[in-house]
mmCIF file of C-alpha atoms in Angstrom:
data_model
loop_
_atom_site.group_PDB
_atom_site.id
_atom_site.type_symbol
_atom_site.label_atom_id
_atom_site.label_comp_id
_atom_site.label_asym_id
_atom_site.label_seq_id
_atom_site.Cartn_x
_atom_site.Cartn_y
_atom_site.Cartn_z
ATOM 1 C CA UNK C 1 0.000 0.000 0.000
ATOM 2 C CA UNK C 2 2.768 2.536 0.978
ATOM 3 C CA UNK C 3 4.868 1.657 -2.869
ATOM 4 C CA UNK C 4 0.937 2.051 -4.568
ATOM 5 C CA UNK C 5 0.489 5.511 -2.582
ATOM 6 C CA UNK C 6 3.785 6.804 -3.096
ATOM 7 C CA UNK C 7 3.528 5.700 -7.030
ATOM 8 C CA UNK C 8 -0.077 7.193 -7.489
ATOM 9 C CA UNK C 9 1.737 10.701 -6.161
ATOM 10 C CA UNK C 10 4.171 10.608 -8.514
ATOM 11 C CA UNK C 11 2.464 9.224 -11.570
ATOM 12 C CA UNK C 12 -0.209 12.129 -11.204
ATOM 13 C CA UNK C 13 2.137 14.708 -10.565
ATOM 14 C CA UNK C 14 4.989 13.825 -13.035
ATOM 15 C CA UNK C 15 3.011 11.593 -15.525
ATOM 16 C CA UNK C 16 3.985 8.160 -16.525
ATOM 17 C CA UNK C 17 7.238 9.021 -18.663
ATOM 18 C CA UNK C 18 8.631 11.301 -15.311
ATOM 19 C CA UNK C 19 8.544 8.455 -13.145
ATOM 20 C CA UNK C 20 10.865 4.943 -12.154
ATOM 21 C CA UNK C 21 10.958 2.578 -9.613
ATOM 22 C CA UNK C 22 13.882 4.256 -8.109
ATOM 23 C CA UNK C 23 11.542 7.396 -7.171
ATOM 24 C CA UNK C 24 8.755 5.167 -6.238
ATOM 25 C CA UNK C 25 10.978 3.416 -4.075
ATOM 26 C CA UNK C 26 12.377 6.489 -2.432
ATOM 27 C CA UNK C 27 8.684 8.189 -1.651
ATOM 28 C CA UNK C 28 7.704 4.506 -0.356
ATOM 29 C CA UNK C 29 10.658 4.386 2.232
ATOM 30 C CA UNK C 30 11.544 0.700 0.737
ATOM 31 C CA UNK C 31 14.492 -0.621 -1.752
ATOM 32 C CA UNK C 32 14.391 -0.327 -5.564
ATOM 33 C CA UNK C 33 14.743 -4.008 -5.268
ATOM 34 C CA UNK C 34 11.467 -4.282 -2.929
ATOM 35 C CA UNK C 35 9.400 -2.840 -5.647
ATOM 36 C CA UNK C 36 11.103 -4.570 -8.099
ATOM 37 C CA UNK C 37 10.437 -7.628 -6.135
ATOM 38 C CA UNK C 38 7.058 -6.988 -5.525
ATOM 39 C CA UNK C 39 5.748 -5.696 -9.375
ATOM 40 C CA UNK C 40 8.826 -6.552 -11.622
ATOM 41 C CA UNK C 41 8.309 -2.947 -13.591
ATOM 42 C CA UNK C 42 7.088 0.673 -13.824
ATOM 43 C CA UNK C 43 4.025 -1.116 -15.987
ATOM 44 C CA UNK C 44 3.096 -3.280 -13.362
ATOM 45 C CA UNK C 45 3.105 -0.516 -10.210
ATOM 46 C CA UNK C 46 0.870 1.736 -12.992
ATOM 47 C CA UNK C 47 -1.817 -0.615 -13.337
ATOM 48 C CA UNK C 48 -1.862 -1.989 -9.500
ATOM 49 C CA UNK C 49 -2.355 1.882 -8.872
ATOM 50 C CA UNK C 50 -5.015 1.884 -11.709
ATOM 51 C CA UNK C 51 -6.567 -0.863 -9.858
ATOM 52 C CA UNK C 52 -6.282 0.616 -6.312
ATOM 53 C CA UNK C 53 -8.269 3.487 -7.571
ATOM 54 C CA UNK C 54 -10.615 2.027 -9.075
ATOM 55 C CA UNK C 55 -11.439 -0.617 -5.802
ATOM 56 C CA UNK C 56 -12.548 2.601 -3.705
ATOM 57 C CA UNK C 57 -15.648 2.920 -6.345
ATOM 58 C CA UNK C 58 -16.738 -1.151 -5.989
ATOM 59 C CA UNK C 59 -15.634 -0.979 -2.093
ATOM 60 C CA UNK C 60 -18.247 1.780 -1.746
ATOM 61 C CA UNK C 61 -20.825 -0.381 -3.310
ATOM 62 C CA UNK C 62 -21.023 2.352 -5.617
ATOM 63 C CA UNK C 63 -23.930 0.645 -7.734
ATOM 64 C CA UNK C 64 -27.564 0.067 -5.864
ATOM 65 C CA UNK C 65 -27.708 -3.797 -5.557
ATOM 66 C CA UNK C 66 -30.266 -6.026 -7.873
ATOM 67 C CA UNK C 67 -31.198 -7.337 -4.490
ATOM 68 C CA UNK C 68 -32.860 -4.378 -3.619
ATOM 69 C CA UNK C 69 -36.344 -5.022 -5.066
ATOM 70 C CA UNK C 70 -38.096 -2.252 -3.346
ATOM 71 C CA UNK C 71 -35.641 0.597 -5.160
ATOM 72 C CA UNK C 72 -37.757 2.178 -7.883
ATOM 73 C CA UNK C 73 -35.885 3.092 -11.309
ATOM 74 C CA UNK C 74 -35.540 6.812 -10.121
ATOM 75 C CA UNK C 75 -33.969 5.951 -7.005
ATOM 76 C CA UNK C 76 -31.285 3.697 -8.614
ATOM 77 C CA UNK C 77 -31.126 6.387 -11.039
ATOM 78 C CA UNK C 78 -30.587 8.847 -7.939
ATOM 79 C CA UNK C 79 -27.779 6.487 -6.008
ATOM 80 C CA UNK C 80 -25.949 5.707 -8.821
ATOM 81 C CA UNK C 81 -25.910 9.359 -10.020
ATOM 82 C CA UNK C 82 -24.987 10.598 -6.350
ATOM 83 C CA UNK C 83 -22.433 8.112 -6.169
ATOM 84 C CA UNK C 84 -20.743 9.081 -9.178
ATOM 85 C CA UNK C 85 -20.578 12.697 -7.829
ATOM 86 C CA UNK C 86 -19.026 11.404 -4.306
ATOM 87 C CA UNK C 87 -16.420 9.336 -6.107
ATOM 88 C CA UNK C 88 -15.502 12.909 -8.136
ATOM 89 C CA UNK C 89 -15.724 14.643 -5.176
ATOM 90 C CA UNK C 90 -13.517 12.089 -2.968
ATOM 91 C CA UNK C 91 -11.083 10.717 -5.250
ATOM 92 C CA UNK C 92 -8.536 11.687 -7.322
ATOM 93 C CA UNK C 93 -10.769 10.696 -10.627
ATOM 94 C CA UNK C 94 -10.286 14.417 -12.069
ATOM 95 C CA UNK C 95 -6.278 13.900 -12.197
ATOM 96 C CA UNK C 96 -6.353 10.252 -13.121
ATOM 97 C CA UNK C 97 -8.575 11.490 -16.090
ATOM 98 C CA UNK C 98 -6.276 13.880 -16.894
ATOM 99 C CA UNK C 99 -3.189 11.286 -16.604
ATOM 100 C CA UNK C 100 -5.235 8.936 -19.085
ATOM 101 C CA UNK C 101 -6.199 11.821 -21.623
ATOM 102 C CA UNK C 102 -2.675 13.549 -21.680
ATOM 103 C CA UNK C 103 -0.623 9.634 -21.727
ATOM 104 C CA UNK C 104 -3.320 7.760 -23.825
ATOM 105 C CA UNK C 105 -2.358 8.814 -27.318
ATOM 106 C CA UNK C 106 1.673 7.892 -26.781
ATOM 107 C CA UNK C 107 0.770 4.976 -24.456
ATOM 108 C CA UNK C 108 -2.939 3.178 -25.296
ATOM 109 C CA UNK C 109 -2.836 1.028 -22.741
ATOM 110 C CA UNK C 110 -3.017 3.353 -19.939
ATOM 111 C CA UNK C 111 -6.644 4.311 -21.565
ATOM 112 C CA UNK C 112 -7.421 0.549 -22.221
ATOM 113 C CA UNK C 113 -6.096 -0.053 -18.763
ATOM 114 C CA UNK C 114 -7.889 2.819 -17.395
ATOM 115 C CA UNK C 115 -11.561 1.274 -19.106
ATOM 116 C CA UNK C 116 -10.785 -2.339 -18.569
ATOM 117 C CA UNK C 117 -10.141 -1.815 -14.098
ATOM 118 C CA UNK C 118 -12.816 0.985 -14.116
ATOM 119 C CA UNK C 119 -15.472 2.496 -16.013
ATOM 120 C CA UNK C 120 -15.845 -0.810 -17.923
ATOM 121 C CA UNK C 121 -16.786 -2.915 -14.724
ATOM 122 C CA UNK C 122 -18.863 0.182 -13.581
ATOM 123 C CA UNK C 123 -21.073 0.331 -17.057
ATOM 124 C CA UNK C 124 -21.418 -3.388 -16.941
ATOM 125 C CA UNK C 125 -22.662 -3.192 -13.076
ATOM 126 C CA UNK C 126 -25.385 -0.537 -13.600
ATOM 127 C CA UNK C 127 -26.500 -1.993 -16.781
ATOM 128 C CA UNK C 128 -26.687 -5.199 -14.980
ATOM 129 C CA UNK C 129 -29.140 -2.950 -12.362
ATOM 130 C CA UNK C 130 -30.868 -1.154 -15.117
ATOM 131 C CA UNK C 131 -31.930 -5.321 -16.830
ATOM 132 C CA UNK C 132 -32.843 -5.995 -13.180
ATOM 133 C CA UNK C 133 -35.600 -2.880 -13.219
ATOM 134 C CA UNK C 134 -36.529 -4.299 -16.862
ATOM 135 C CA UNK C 135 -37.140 -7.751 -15.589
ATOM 136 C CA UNK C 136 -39.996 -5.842 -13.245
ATOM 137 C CA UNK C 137 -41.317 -4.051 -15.153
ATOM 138 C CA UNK C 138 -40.036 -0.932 -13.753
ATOM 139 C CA UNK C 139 -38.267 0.652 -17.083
ATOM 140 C CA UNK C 140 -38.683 -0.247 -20.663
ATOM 141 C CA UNK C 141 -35.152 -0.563 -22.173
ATOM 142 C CA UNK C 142 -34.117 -3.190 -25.053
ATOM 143 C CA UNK C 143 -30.236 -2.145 -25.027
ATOM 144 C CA UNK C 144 -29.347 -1.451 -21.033
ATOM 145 C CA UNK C 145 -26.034 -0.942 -21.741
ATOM 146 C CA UNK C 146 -26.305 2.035 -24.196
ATOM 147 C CA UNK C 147 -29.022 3.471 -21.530
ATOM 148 C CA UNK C 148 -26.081 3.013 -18.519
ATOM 149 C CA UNK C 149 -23.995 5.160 -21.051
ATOM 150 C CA UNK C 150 -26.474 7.787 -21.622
ATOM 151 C CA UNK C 151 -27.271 7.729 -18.373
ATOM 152 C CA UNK C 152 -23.582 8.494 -17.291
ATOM 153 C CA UNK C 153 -22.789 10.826 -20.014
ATOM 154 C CA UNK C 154 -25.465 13.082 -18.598
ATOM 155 C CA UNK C 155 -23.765 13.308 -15.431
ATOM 156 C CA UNK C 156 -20.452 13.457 -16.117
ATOM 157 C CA UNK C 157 -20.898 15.924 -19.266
ATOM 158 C CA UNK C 158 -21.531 18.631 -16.429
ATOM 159 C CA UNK C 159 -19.679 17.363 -13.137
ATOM 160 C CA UNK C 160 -16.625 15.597 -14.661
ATOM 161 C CA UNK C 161 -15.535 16.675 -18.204
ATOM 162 C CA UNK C 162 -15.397 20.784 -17.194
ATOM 163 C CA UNK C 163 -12.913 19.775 -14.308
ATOM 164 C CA UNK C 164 -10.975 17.366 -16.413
ATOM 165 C CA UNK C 165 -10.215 19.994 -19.708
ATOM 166 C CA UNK C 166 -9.684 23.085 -17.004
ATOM 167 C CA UNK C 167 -12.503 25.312 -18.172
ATOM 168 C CA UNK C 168 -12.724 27.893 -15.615
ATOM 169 C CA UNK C 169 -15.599 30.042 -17.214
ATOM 170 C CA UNK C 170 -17.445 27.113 -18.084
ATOM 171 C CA UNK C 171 -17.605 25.663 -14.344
ATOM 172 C CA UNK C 172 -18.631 28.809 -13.048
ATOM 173 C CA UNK C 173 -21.802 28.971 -14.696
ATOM 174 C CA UNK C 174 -22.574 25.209 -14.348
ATOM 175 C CA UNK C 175 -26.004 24.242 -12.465
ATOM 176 C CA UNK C 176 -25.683 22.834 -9.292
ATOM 177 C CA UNK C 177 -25.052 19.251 -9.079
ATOM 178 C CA UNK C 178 -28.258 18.428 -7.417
ATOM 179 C CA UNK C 179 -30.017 20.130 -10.513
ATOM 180 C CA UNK C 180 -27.739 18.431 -12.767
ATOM 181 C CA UNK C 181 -28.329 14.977 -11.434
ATOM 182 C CA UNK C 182 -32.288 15.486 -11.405
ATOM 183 C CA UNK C 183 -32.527 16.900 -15.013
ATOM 184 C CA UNK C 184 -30.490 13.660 -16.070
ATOM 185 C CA UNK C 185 -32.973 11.355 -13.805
ATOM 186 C CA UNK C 186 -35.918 12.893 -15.566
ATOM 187 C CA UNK C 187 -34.656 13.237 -18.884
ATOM 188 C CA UNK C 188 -33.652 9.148 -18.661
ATOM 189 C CA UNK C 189 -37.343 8.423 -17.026
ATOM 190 C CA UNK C 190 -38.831 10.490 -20.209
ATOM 191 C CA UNK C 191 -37.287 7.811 -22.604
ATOM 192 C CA UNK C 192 -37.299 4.496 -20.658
ATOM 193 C CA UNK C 193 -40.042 4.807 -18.224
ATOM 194 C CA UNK C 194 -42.439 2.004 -18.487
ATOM 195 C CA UNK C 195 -46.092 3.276 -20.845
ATOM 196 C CA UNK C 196 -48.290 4.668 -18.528
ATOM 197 C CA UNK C 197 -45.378 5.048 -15.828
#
């Protein structure tokens, strides 16, 4: 844990080309050779750290469980939405972003990396939530993994991507997150709400 914190400084301060296992192993407090040991390469400690960051989203249970048969489709729509914002909000997700966008087109798989830990597992796990409210009846969706998409890309269009490209002007005049979040709830109801919902 100490080599992954100490690399996940670095990396996001000094990008993947200004870092090596000597530095990592300097801000950890441990041997070259211990990291060495431990990943065998710079590759390896980059995607454990990928995958580090990406565990605090599942760890907070980040998508409303099937299980949960009393949750209506606007209040999955709600949790997931409001835990997208708190894993903005808490985590380093704006830098890592950044990282992926400004390494991706020399290095392509720290973006395929980046998808395959992360938002890929996420997508899959709401759209897995989204057939679950299907199954009951509660929406009215024949692809639920384009909807999960949508569904994100109305959120994050407003609370992520502004932060990630820097646009100062632009994020001042935003609406409120709470707005954001319940304009994306209804406009997703409007299309996949059951008839008659």
């Amino acid at each position: 844990e100490r080599i992954l914190r100490a690399a996940k400084e670095l990396f996001l301060a000094d990008r993947y080309a200004g870092v090596s296992l000597e530095r990592v192993a300097e801000r950890a407090g441990v041997s070259r050779q211990t990291v060495y040991n431990r990943f065998g390469c710079k590759e390896a400690v980059f995607r454990a750290m990928v995958r580090a960051h990406w565990s605090t989203f599942a760890a907070q249970d980040r998508v409303p469980a099937a299980a949960d048969a009393e949750a209506d489709a606007e209040e999955v729509l709600r949790a997931f939405a409001a835990s997208l914002r708190r894993f903005v909000e808490e985590t380093d997700q704006i830098r890592f972003a950044r990282l992926v966008v400004a390494e991706s087109a020399r290095l392509p798989w720290i973006a395929d990396e980046f998808h395959r830990l992360g938002k890929g597992p996420v997508v899959a796990a709401f759209a897995e939530r989204l057939d679950a409210l299907v199954r009951d009846g509660r929406l009215r969706c024949a692809d639920t993994r384009l909807a999960a998409r949508q569904f994100m890309g109305l959120v994050q269009e407003f609370l992520v991507w502004p932060r990630v490209m820097g646009f100062t002007e632009e994020q001042a005049g935003l609406p409120d997150a709470e707005v954001v979040i319940d304009e994306a709830v209804r406009t997703f109801l409007a299309r996949y709400a059951p008839t008659g919902a």
